[in-house]
Short mmCIF file of C-alpha atoms in Angstrom, two decimals:
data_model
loop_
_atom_site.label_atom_id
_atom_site.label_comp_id
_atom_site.label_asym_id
_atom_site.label_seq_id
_atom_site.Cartn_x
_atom_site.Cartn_y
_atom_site.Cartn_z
CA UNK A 932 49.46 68.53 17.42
CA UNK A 933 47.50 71.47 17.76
CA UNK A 934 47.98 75.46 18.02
CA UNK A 935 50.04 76.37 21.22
CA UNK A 936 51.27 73.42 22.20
CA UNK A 937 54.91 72.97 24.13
CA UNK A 938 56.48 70.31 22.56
CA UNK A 939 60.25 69.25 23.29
CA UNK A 940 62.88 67.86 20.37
CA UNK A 941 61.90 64.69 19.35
CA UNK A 942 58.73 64.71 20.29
CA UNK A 943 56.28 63.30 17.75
CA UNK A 944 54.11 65.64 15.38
CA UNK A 945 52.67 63.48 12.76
CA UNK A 946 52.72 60.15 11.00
CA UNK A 947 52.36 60.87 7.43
CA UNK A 948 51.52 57.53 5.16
CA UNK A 949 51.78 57.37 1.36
CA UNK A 950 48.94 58.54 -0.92
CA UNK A 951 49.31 55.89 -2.72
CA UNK A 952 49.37 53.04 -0.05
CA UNK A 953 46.14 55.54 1.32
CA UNK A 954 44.20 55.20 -1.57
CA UNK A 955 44.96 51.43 -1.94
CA UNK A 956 44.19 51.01 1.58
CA UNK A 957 47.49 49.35 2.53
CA UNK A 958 48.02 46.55 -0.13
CA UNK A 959 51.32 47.55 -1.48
CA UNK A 960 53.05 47.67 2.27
CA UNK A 961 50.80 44.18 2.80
CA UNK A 962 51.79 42.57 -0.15
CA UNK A 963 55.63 43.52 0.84
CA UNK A 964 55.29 42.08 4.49
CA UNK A 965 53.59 38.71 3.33
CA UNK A 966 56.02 38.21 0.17
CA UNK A 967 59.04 38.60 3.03
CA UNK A 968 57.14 36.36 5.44
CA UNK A 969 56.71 34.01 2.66
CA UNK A 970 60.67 33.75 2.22
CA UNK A 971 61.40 34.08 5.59
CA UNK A 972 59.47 30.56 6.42
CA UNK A 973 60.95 29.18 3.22
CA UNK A 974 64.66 29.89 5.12
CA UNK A 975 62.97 28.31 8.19
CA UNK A 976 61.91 25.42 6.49
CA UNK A 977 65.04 25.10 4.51
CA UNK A 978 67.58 24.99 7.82
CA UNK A 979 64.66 22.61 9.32
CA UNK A 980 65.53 20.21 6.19
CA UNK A 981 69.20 21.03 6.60
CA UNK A 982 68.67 19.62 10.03
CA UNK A 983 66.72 16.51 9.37
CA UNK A 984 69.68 16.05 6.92
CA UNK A 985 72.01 16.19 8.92
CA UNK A 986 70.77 14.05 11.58
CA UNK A 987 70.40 11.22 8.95
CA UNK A 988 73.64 10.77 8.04
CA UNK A 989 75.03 11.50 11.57
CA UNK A 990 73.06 8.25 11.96
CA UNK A 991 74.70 6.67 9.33
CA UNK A 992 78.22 7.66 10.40
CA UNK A 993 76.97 6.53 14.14
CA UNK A 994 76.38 3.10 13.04
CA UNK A 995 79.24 2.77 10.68
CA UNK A 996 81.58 3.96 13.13
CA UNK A 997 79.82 1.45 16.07
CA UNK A 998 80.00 -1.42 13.32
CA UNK A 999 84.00 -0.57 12.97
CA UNK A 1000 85.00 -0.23 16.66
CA UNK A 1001 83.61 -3.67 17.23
CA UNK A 1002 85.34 -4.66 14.16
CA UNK A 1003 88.27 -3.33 15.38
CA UNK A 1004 88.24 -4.88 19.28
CA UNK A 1005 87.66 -8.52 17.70
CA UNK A 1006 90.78 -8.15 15.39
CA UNK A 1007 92.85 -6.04 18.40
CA UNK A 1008 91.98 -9.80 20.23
CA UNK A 1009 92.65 -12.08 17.97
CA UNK A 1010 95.90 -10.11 17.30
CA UNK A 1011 96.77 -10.33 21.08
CA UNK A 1012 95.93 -14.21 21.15
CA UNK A 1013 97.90 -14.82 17.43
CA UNK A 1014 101.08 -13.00 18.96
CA UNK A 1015 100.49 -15.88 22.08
CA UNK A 1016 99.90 -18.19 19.84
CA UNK A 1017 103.29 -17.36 17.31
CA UNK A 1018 105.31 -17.20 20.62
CA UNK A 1019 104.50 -20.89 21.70
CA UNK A 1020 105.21 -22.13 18.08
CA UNK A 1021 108.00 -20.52 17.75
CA UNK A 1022 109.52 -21.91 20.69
CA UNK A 1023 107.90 -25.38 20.34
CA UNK A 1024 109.92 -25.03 17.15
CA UNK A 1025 113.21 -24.02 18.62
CA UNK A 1026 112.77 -26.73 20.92
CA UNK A 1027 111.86 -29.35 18.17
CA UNK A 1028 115.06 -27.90 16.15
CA UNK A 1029 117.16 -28.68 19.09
CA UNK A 1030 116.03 -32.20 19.85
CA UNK A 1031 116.56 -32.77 15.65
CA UNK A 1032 119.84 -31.21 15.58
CA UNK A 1033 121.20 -33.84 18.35
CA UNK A 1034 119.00 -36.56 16.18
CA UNK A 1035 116.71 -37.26 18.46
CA UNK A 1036 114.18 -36.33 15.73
CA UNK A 1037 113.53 -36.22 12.24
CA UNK A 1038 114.65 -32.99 10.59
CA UNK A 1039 111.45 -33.07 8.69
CA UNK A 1040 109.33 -32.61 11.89
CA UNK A 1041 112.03 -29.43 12.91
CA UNK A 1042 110.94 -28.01 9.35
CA UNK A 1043 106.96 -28.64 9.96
CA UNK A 1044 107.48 -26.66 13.43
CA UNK A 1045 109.33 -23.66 11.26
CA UNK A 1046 106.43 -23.77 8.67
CA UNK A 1047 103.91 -23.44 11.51
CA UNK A 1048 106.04 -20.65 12.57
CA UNK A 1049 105.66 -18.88 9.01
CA UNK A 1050 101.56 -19.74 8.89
CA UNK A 1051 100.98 -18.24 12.19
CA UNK A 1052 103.44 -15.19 10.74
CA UNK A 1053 101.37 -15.00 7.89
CA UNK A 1054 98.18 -14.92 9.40
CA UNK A 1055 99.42 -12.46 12.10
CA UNK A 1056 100.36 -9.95 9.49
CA UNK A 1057 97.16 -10.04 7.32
CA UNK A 1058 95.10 -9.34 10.71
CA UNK A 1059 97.51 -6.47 11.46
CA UNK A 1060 96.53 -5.20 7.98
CA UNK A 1061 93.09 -5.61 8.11
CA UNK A 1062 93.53 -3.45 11.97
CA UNK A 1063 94.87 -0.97 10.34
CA UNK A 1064 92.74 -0.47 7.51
CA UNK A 1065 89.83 -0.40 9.82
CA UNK A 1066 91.48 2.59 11.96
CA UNK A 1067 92.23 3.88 8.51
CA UNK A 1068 87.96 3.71 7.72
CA UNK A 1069 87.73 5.09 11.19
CA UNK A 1070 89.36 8.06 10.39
CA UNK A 1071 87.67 9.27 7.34
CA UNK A 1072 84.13 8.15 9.15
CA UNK A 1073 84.95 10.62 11.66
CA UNK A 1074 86.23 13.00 9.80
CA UNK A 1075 82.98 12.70 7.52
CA UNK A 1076 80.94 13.07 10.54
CA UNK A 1077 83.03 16.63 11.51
CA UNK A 1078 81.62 17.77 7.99
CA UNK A 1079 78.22 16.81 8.18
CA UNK A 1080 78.44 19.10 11.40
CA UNK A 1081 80.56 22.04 9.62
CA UNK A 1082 78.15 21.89 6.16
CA UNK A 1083 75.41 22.55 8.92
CA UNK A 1084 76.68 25.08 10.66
CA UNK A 1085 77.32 26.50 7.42
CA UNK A 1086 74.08 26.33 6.08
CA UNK A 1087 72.56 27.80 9.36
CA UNK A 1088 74.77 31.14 9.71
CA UNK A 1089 73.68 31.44 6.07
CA UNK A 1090 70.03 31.31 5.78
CA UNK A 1091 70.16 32.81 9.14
CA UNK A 1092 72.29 36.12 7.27
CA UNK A 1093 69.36 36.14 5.16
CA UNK A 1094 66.70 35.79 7.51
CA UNK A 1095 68.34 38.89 9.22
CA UNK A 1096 68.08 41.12 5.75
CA UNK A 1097 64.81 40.39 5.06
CA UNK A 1098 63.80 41.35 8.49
CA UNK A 1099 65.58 44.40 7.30
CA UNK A 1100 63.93 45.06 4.22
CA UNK A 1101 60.56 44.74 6.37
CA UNK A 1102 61.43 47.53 8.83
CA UNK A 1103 62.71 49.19 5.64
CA UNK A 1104 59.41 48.49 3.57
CA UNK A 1105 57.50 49.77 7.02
CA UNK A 1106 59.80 52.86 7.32
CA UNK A 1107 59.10 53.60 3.61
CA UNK A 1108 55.24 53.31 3.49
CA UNK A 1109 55.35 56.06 6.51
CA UNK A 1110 57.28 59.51 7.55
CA UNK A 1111 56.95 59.93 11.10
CA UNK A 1112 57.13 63.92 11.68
CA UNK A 1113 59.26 64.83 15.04
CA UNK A 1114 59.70 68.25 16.74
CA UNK A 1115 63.44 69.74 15.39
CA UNK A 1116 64.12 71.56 18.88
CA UNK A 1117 61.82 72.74 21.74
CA UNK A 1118 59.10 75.34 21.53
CA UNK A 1119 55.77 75.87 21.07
CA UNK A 1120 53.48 75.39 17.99
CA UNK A 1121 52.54 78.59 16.26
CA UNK A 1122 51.13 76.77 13.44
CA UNK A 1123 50.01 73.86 12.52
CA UNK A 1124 48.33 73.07 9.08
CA UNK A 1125 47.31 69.12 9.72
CA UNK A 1126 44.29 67.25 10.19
CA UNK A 1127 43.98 63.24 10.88
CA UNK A 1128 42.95 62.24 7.63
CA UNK A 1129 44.09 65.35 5.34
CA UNK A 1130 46.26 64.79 2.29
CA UNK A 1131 49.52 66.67 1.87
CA UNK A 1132 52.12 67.39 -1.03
CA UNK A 1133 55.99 67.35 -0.48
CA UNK A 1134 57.15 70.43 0.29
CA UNK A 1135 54.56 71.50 2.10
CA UNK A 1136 54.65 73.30 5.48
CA UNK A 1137 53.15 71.45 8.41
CA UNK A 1138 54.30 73.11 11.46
CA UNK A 1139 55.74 76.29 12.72
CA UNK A 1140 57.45 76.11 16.13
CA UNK A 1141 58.77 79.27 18.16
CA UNK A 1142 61.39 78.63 19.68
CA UNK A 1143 60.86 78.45 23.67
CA UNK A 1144 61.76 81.74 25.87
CA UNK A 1145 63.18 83.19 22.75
CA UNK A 1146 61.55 87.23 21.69
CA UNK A 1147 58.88 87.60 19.14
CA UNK A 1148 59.72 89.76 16.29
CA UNK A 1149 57.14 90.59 14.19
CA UNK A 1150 57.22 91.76 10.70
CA UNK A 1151 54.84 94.12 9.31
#
């Protein structure tokens, strides 16, 4: 910005860099932006893996829970075809009763029939058990599967948090390593002590900016 120049506020006057990121030609600031870079694809790679992870035992649970539900269907069956089965003994059995009690049959064939009966009772309530342990395994796979999901979410919004400050500290590390110089109101340059190139200490004046349409006073 030279000598005379209207400039408005904000406009920009300089970029001023470190002396000693000058003198080193950059390698501080470079050093910064590569170590962050370095982390950031170490986040990447670490919510990649998270990922993979994840999908594995999703897998797992997928087959576990496939391998159950059939599980489940075949018992469901041969509950339905057990509770047919219980019903026709148990009224073979009535029927054999009947026929003993009016001694048309041994009593030792009515208490065969009732034994039958109990068997098929038996039976009946073991695969009922079994059922409901399997809906019992379905449930926690499920809810296993619901946390695989939530632990990766989890893991995501995290390393994602971070990936978000250290794109902040890079802006930051940028902002640092330079002081960008803007125009504090609009005027025009009445002095300007800056050349591409030149050093400068802190404190030191740069520019001098009149004020637009305002009068001169001048002090001899």
């Amino acid at each position: 910005m030279n000598d005379g120049a209207l400039v408005r506020k904000g406009d920009l006057l300089a970029v001023i860099a470190s002396e000693r990121l000058r003198e080193e030609g950059g390698g501080e600031r470079t050093a910064v932006r590569q170590q962050l870079d370095a982390e950031k694809t170490a986040i990447e790679r670490e919510i990649e893996a998270a990922r993979q992870e994840a999908a594995v035992s999703r897998q797992m649970l997928e087959r576990r829970l496939h391998g159950l539900r059939e599980e489940r269907e075949t018992l469901r069956a041969d509950i339905r075809s057990g509770e047919r089965l219980l019903a026709s003994l148990v009224a073979q059995s009535d029927h054999v009763a009947s026929v003993a009690a009016e001694g048309y049959l041994p009593r030792q064939q009515a208490a065969q029939k009732r034994d039958e009966v109990s068997a098929q009772e038996s039976r009946l309530a073991t695969a009922r058990g079994a059922a409901a342990r399997i809906e019992r395994d379905i449930d926690t796979t499920e809810a296993e599967r619901r946390l695989v999901d939530a632990s990766l979410a989890g893991v995501i919004e995290s390393r994602q948090r971070s990936s978000g400050e250290l794109n902040r500290l890079r802006v930051q590390s940028e902002m640092d390593a330079e002081q960008v110089v803007r125009a504090p109101q609009d005027g025009r340059v009445s002095f300007a002590s800056l050349a591409q190139g030149q050093s400068v200490e802190a404190g030191q004046p740069l520019f001098t900016i009149a004020p637009q349409d305002d009068p001169l006073i001048v002090k001899l």
